[in-house]
PDB file of C-alpha atoms and ligand atoms in Angstrom:
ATOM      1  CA  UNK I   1     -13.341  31.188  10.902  1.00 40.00           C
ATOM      2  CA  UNK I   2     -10.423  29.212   9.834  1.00 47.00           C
ATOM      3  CA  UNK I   3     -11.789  26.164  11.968  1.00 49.00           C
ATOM      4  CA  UNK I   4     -13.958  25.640   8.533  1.00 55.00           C
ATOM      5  CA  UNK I   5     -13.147  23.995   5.874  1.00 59.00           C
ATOM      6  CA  UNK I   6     -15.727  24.361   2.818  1.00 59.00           C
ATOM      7  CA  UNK I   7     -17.422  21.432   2.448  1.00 60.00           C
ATOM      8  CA  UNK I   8     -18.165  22.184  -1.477  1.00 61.00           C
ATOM      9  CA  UNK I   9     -14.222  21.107  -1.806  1.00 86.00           C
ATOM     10  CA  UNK I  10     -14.540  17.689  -0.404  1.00 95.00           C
ATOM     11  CA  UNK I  11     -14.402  14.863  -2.907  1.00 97.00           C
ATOM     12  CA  UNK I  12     -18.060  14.736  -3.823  1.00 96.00           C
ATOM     13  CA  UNK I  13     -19.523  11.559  -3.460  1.00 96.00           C
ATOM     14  CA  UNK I  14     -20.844  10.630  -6.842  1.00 97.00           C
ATOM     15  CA  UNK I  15     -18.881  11.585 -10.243  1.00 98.00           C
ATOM     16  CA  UNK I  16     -18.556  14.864 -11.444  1.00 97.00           C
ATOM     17  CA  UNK I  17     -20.950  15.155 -14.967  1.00 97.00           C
ATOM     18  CA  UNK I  18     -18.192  17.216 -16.564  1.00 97.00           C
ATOM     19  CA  UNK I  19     -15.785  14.407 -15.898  1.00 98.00           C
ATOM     20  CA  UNK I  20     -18.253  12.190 -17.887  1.00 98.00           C
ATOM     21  CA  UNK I  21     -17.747  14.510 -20.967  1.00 98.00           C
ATOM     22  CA  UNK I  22     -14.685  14.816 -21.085  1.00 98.00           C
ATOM     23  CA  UNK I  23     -12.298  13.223 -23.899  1.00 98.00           C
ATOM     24  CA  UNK I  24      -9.945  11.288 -21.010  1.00 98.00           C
ATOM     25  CA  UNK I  25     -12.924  10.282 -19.298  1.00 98.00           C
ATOM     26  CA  UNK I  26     -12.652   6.720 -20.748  1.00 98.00           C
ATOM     27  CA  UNK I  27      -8.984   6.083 -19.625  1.00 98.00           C
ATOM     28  CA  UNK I  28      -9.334   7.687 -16.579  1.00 98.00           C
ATOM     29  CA  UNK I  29     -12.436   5.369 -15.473  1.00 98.00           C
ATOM     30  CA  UNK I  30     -10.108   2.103 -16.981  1.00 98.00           C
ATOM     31  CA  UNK I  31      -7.297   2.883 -14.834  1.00 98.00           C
ATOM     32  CA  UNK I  32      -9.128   4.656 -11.574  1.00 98.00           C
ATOM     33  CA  UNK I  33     -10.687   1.242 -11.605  1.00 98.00           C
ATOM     34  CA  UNK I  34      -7.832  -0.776 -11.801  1.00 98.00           C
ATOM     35  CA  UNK I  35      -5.677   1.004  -9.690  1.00 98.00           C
ATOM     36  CA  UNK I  36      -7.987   0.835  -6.998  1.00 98.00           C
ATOM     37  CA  UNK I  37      -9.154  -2.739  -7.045  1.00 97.00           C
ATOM     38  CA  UNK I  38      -5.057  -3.601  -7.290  1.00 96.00           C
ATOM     39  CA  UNK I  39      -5.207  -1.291  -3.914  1.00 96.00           C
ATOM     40  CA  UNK I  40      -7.080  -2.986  -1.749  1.00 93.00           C
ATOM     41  CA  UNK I  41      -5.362  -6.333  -2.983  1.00 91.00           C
ATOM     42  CA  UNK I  42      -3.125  -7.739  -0.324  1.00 84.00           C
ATOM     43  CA  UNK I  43       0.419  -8.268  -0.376  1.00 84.00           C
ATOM     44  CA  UNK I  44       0.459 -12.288   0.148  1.00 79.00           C
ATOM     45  CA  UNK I  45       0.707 -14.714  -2.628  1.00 74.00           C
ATOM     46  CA  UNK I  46       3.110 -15.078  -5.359  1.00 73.00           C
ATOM     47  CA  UNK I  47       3.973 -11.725  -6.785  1.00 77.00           C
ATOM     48  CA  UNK I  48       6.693 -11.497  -4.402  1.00 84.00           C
ATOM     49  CA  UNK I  49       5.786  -8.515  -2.782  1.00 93.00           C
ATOM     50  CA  UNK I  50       9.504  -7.488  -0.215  1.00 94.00           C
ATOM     51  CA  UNK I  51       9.112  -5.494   2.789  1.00 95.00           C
ATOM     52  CA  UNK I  52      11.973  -2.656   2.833  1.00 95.00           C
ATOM     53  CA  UNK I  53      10.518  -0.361   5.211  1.00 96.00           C
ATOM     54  CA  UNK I  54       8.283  -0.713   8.815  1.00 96.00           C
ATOM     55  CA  UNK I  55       7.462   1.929  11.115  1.00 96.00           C
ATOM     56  CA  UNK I  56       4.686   1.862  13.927  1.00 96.00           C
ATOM     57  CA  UNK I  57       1.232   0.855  11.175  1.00 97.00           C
ATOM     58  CA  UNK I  58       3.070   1.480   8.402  1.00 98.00           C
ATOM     59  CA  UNK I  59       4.814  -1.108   6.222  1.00 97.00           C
ATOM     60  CA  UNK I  60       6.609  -0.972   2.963  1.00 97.00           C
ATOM     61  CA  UNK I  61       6.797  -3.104  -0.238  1.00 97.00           C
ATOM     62  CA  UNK I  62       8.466  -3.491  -3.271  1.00 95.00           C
ATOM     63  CA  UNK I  63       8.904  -5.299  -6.159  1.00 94.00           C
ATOM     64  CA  UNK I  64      12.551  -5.155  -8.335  1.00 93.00           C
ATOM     65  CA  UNK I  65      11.648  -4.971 -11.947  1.00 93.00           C
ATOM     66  CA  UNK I  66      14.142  -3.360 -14.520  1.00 92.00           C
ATOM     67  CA  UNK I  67      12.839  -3.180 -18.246  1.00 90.00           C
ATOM     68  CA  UNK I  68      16.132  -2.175 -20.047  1.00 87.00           C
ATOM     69  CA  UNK I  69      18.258  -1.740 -17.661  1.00 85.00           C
ATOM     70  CA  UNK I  70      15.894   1.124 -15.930  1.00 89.00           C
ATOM     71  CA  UNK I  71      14.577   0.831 -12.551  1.00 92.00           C
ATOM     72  CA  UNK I  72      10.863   0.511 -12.204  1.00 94.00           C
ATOM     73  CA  UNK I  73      10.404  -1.243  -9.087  1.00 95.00           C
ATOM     74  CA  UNK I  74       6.693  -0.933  -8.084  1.00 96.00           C
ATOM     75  CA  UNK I  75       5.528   0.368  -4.612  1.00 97.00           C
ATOM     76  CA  UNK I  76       2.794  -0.652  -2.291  1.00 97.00           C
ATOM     77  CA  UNK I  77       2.810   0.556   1.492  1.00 97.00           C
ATOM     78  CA  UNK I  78       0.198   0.085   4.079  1.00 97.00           C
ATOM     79  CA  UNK I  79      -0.776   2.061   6.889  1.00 98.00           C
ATOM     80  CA  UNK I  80      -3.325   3.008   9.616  1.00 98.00           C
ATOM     81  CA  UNK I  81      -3.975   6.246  10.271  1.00 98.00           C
ATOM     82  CA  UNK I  82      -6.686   7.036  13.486  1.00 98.00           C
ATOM     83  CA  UNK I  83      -8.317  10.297  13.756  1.00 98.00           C
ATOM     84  CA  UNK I  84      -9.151  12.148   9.919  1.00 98.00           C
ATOM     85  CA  UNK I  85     -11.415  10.157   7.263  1.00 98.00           C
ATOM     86  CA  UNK I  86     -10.763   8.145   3.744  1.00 98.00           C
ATOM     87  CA  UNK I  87     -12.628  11.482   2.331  1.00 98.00           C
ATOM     88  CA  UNK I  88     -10.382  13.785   4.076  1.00 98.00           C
ATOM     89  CA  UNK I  89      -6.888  11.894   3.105  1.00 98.00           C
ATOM     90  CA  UNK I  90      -7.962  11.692  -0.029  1.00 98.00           C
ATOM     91  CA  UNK I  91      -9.060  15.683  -0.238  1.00 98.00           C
ATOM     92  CA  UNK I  92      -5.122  17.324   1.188  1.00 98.00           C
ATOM     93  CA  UNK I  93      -3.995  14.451  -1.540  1.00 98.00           C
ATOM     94  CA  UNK I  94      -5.976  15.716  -4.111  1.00 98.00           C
ATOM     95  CA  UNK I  95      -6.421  19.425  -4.056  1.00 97.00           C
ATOM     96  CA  UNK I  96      -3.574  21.759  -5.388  1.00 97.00           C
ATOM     97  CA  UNK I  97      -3.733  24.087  -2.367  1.00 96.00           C
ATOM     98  CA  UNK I  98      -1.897  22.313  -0.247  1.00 97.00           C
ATOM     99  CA  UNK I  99       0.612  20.268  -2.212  1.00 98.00           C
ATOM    100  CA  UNK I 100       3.434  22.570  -1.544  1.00 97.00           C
ATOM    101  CA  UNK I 101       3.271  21.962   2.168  1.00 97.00           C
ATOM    102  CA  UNK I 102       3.392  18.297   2.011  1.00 98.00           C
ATOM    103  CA  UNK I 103       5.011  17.052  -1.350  1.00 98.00           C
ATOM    104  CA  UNK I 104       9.053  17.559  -0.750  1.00 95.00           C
ATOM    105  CA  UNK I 105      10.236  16.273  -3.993  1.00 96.00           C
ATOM    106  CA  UNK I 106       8.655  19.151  -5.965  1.00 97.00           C
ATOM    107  CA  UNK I 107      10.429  22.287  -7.716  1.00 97.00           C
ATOM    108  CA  UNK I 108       7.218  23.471  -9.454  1.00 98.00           C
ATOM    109  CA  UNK I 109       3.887  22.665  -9.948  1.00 98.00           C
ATOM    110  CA  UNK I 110       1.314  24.037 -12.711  1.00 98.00           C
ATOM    111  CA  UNK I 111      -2.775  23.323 -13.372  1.00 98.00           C
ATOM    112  CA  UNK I 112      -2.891  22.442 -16.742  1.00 98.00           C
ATOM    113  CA  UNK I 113      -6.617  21.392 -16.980  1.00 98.00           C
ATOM    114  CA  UNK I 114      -9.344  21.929 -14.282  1.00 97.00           C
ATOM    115  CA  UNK I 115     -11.858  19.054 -16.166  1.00 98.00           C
ATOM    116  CA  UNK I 116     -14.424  18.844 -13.154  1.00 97.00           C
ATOM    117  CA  UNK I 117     -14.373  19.149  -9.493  1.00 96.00           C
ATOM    118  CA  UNK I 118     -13.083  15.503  -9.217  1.00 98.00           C
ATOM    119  CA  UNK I 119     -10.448  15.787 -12.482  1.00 98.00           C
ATOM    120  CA  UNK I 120      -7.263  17.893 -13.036  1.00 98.00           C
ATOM    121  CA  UNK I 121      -4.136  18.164 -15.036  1.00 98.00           C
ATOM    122  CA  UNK I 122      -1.019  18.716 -13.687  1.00 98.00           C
ATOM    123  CA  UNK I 123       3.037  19.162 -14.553  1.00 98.00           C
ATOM    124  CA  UNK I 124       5.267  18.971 -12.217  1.00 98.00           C
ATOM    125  CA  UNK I 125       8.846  19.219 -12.229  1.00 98.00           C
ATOM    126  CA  UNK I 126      10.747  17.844  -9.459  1.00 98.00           C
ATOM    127  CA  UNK I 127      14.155  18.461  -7.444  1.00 97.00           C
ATOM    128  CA  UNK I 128      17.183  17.207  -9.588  1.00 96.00           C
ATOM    129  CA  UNK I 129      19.078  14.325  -8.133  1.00 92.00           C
ATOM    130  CA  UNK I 130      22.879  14.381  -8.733  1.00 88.00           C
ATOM    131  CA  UNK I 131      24.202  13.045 -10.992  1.00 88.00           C
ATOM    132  CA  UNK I 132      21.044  12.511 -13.124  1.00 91.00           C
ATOM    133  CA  UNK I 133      19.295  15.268 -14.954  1.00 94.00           C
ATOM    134  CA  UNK I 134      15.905  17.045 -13.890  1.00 97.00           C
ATOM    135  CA  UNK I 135      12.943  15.278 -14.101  1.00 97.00           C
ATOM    136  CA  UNK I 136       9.154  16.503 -14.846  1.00 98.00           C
ATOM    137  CA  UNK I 137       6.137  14.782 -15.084  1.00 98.00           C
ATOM    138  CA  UNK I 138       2.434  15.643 -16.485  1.00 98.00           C
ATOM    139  CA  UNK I 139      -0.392  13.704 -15.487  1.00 99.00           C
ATOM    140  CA  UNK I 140      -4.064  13.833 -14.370  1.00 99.00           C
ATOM    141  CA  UNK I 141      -5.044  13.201 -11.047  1.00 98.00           C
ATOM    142  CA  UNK I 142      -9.094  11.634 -10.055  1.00 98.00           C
ATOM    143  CA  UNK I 143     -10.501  11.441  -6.892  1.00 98.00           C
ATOM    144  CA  UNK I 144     -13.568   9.161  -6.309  1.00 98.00           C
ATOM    145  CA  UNK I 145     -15.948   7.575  -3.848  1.00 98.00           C
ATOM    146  CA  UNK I 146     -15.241   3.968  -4.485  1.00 96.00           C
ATOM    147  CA  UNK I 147     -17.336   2.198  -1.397  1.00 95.00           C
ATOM    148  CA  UNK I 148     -19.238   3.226   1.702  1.00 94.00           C
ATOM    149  CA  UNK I 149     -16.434   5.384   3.339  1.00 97.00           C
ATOM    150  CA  UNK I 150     -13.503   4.368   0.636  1.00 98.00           C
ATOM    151  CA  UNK I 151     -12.265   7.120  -1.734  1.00 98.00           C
ATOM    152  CA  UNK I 152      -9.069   7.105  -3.494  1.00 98.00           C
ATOM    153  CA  UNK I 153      -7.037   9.413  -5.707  1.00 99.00           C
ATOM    154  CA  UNK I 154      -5.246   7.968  -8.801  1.00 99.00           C
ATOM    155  CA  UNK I 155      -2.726   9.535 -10.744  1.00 99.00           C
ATOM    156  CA  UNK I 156      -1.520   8.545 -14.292  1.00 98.00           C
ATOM    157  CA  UNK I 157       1.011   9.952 -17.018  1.00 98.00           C
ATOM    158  CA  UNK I 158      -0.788  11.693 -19.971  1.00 98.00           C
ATOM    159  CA  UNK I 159       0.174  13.886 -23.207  1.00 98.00           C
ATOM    160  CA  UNK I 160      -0.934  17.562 -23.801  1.00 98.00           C
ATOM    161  CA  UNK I 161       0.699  19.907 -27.046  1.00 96.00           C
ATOM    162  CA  UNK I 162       1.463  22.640 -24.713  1.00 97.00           C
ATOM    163  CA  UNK I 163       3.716  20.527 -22.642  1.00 98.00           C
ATOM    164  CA  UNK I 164       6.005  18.584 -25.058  1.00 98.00           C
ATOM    165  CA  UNK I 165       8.104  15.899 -22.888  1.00 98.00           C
ATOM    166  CA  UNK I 166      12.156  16.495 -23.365  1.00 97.00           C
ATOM    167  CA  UNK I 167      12.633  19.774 -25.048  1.00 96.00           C
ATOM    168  CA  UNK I 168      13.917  21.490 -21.795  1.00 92.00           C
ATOM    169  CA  UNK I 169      16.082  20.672 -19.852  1.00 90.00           C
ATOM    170  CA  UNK I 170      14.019  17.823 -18.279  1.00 97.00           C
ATOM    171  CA  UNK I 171      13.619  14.315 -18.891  1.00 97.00           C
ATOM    172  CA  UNK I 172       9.607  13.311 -18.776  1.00 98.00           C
ATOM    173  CA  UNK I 173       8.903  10.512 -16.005  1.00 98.00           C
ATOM    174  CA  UNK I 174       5.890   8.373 -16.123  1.00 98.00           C
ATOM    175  CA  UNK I 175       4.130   7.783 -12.916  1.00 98.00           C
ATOM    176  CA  UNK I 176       0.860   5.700 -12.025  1.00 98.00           C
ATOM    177  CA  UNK I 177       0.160   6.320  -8.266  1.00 98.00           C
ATOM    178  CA  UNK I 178      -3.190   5.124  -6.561  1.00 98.00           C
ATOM    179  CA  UNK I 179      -4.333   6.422  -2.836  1.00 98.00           C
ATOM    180  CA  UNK I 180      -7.154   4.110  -1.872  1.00 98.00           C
ATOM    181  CA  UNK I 181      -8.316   4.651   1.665  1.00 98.00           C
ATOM    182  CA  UNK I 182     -10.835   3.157   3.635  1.00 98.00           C
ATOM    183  CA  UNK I 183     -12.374   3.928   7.436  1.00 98.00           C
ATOM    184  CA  UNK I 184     -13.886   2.378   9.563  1.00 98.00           C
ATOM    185  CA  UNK I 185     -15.850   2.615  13.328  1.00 98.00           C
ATOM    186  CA  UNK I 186     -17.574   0.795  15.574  1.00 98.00           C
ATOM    187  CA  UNK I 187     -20.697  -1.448  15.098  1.00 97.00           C
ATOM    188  CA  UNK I 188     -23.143   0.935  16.426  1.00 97.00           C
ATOM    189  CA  UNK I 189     -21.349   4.230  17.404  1.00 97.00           C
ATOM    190  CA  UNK I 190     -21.077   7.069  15.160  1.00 96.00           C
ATOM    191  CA  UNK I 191     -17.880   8.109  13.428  1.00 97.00           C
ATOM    192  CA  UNK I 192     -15.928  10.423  15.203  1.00 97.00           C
ATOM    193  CA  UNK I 193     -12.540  12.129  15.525  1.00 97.00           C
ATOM    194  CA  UNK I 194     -11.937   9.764  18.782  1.00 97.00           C
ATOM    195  CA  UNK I 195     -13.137   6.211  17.107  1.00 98.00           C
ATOM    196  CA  UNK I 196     -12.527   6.115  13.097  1.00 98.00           C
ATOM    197  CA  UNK I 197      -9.600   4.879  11.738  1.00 98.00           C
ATOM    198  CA  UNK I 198      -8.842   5.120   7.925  1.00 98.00           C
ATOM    199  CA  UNK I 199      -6.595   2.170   6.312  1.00 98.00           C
ATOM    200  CA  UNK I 200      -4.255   3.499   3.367  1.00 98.00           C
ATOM    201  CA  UNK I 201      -2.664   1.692   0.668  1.00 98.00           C
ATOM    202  CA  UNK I 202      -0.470   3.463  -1.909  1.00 98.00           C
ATOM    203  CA  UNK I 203       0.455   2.152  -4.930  1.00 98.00           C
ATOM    204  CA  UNK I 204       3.413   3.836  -6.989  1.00 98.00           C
ATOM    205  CA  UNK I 205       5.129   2.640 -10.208  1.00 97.00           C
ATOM    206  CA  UNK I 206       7.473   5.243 -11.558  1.00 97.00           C
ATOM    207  CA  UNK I 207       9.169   5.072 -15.005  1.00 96.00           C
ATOM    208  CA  UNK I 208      12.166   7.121 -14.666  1.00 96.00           C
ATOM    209  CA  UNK I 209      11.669   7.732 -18.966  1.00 95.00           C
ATOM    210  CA  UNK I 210      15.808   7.894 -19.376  1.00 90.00           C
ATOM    211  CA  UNK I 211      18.942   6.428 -17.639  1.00 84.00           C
ATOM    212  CA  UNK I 212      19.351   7.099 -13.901  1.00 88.00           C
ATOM    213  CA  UNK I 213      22.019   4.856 -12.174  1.00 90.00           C
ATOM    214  CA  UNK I 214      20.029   2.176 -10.300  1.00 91.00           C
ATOM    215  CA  UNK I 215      22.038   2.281  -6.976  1.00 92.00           C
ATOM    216  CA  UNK I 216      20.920   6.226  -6.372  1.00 92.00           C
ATOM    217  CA  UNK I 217      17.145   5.561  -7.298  1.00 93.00           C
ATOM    218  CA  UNK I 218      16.818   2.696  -5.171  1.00 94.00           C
ATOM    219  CA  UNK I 219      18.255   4.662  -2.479  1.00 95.00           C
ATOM    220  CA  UNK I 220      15.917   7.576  -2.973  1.00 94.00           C
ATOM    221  CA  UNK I 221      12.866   5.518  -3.410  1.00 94.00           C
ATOM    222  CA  UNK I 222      14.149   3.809   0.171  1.00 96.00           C
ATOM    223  CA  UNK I 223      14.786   7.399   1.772  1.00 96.00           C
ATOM    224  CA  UNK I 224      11.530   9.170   0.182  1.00 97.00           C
ATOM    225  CA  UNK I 225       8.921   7.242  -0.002  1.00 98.00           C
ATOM    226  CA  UNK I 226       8.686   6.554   3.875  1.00 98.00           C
ATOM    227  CA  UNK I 227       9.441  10.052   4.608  1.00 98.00           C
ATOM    228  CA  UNK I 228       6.798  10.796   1.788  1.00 98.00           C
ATOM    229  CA  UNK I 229       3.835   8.880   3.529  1.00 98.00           C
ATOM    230  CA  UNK I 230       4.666   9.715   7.145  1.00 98.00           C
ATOM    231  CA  UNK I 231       5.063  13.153   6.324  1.00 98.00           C
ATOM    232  CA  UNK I 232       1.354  13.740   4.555  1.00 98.00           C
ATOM    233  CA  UNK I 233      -0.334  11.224   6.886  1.00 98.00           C
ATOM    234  CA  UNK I 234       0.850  13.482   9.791  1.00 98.00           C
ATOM    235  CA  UNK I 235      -0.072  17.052   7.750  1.00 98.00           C
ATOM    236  CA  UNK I 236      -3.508  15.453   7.630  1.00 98.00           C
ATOM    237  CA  UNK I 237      -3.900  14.578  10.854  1.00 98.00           C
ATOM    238  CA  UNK I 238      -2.463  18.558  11.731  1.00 97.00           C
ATOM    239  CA  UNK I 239      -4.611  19.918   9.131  1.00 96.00           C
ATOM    240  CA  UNK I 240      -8.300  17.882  10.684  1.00 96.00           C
ATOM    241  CA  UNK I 241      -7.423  18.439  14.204  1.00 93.00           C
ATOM    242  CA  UNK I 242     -10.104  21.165  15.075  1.00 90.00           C
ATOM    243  CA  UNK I 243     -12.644  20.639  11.808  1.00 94.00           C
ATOM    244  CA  UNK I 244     -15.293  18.419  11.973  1.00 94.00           C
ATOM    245  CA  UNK I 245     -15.335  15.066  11.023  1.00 96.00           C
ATOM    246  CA  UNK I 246     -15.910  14.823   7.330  1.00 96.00           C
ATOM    247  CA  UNK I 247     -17.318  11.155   6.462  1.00 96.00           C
TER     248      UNK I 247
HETATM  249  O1  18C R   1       2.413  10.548  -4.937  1.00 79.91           O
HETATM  250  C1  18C R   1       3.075  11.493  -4.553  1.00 79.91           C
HETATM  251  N1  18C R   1       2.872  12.735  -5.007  1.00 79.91           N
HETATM  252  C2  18C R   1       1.871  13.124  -5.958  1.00 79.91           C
HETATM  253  C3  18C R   1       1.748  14.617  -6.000  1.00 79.91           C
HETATM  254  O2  18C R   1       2.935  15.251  -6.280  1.00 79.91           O
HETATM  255  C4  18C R   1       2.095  12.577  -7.349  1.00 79.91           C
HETATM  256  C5  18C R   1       3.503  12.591  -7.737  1.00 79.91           C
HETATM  257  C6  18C R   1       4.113  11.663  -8.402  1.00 79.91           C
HETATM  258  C7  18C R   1       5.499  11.801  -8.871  1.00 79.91           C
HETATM  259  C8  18C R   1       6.393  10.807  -8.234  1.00 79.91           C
HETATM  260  C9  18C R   1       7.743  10.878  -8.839  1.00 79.91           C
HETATM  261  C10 18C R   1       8.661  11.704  -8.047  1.00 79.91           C
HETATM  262  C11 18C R   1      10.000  11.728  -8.653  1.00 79.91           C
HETATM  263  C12 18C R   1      10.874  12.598  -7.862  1.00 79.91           C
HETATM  264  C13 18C R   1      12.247  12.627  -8.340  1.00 79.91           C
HETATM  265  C14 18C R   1      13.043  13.593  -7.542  1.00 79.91           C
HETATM  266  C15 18C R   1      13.088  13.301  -6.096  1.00 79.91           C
HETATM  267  C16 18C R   1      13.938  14.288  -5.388  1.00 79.91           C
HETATM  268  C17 18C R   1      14.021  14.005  -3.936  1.00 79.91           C
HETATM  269  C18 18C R   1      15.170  14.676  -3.310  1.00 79.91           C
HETATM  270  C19 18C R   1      14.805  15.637  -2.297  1.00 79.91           C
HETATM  271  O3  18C R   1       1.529  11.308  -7.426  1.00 79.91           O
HETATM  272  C20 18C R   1       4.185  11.300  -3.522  1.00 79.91           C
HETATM  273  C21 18C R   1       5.428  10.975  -4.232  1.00 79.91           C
HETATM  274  C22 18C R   1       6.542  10.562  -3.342  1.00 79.91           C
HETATM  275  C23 18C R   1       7.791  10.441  -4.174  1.00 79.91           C
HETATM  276  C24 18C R   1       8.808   9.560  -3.586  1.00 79.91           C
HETATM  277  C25 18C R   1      10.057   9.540  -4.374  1.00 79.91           C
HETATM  278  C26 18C R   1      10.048   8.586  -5.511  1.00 79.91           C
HETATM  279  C27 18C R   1      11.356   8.483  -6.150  1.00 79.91           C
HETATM  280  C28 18C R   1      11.251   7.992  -7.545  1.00 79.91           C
HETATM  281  C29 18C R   1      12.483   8.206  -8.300  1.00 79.91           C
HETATM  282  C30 18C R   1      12.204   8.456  -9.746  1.00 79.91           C
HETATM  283  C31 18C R   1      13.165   8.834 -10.574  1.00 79.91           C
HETATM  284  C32 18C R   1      13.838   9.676 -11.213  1.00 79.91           C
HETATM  285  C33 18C R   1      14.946  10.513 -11.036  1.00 79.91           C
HETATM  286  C34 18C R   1      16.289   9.982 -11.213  1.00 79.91           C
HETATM  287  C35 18C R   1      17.083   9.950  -9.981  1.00 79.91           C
HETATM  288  C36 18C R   1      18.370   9.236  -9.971  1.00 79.91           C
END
């Protein structure tokens, strides 16, 4: 019925053997790793995290770092989200199928590599911003258990022959992105729609990879990341409403 949603698609709990085998395998266990630890890191101390954006759970951070002149302020927002699992955020965030109906930056998207059930390649090109030009991106994306009821999804900029960077009429970005979510429940109750609540952090650092005028991409990183995270966080919730709880 379409109350089901096939369990075999969930982020599997334990690493994917193929993954294992593959060449990228190395790199993407390095920086799954690392992305995820720098997650769940809070936004105190000295880095000199700035809050640009708050709205209900959700809070916004940045970090103004230019190398060159180019913009490449890092991201890290927080939120609470009650109702759908760290599994389940991390599955709509993961899985191809329903990109298009969240993601609002994107022109096109392509599977480049299916490496395991827990590993793809994608490219992506993305809606031009005037007056810059067109921007596309090709990276692989990893989902993974990382704690009892923790999964995340990291994304990282990679090479592949078939997609050369800057022979079109795009410029190639480079973007690390890390979706680390957590839930929890109550000390002796079982999780449920009504009592789990799954903490997100998301971690963005975007290299635009050519000149951009800094006063336009700090005002679309300001516009669309909050609409960004409000809008999948709310797609999720939509999309869990009637299917059972998956932990
Ligand atoms: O993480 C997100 N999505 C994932 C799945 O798609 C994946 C994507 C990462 C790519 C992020 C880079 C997006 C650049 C978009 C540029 C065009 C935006 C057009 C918008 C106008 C309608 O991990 C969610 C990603 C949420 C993206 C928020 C926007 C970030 C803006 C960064 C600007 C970068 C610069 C370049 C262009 C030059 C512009 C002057």
């Amino acid at each position: 019925s379409v109350h089901t949603r096939d369990q075999v698609d969930l982020p599997p709990p334990a690493i994917d053997n193929r993954l294992t085998v593959h060449s990228l395998w190395p790199e993407i266990d390095r920086i799954s790793t690392e992305q995820i630890q720098a997650a769940f890191e809070g936004v105190g101390g000295d880095i000199g995290w700035q809050l640009f954006a708050e709205e209900g759970d959700m809070k916004m951070y940045r970090r103004e770092v230019e190398v060159d002149g180019m913009v490449m302020d890092p991201l890290k927002a927080m939120h609470k989200v009650r109702g759908v699992s760290a599994r389940e955020m991390c599955h709509y965030f993961f899985n191809p199928r329903y990109r298009y109906e969240w993601e609002t930056t994107l022109e096109t998207m392509t599977i480049v590599e299916e490496i395991s059930s827990d590993a793809m390649v994608f490219h992506q090109t993305f809606k031009r911003i005037w007056p810059a030009s067109q921007r596309d991106a090709l990276f692989w994306s990893h989902v993974r258990s990382s704690s009892d009821y923790a999964y995340a999804v990291t994304n990282h900029s990679t090479t592949n022959v078939d997609y050369p960077a800057n022979t079109g009429a795009c410029i190639r970005l480079f973007v690390t992105v890390c979706l680390a979510c957590r839930s929890t429940y109550p000390a002796g109750e079982q999780p449920t729609r009504d009592n789990v609540t799954t903490s997100i952090a998301y971690c963005s650092t975007v290299n635009p990879g050519g000149w951009a005028p800094a006063g336009v991409l700090r005002a679309v990183y300001k516009r669309e990341y909050p609409k960004f995270l409000k809008r999948f966080t709310n797609y999720v919730v939509q999309q869990c409403r009637d299917k059972p709880l998956a932990m």
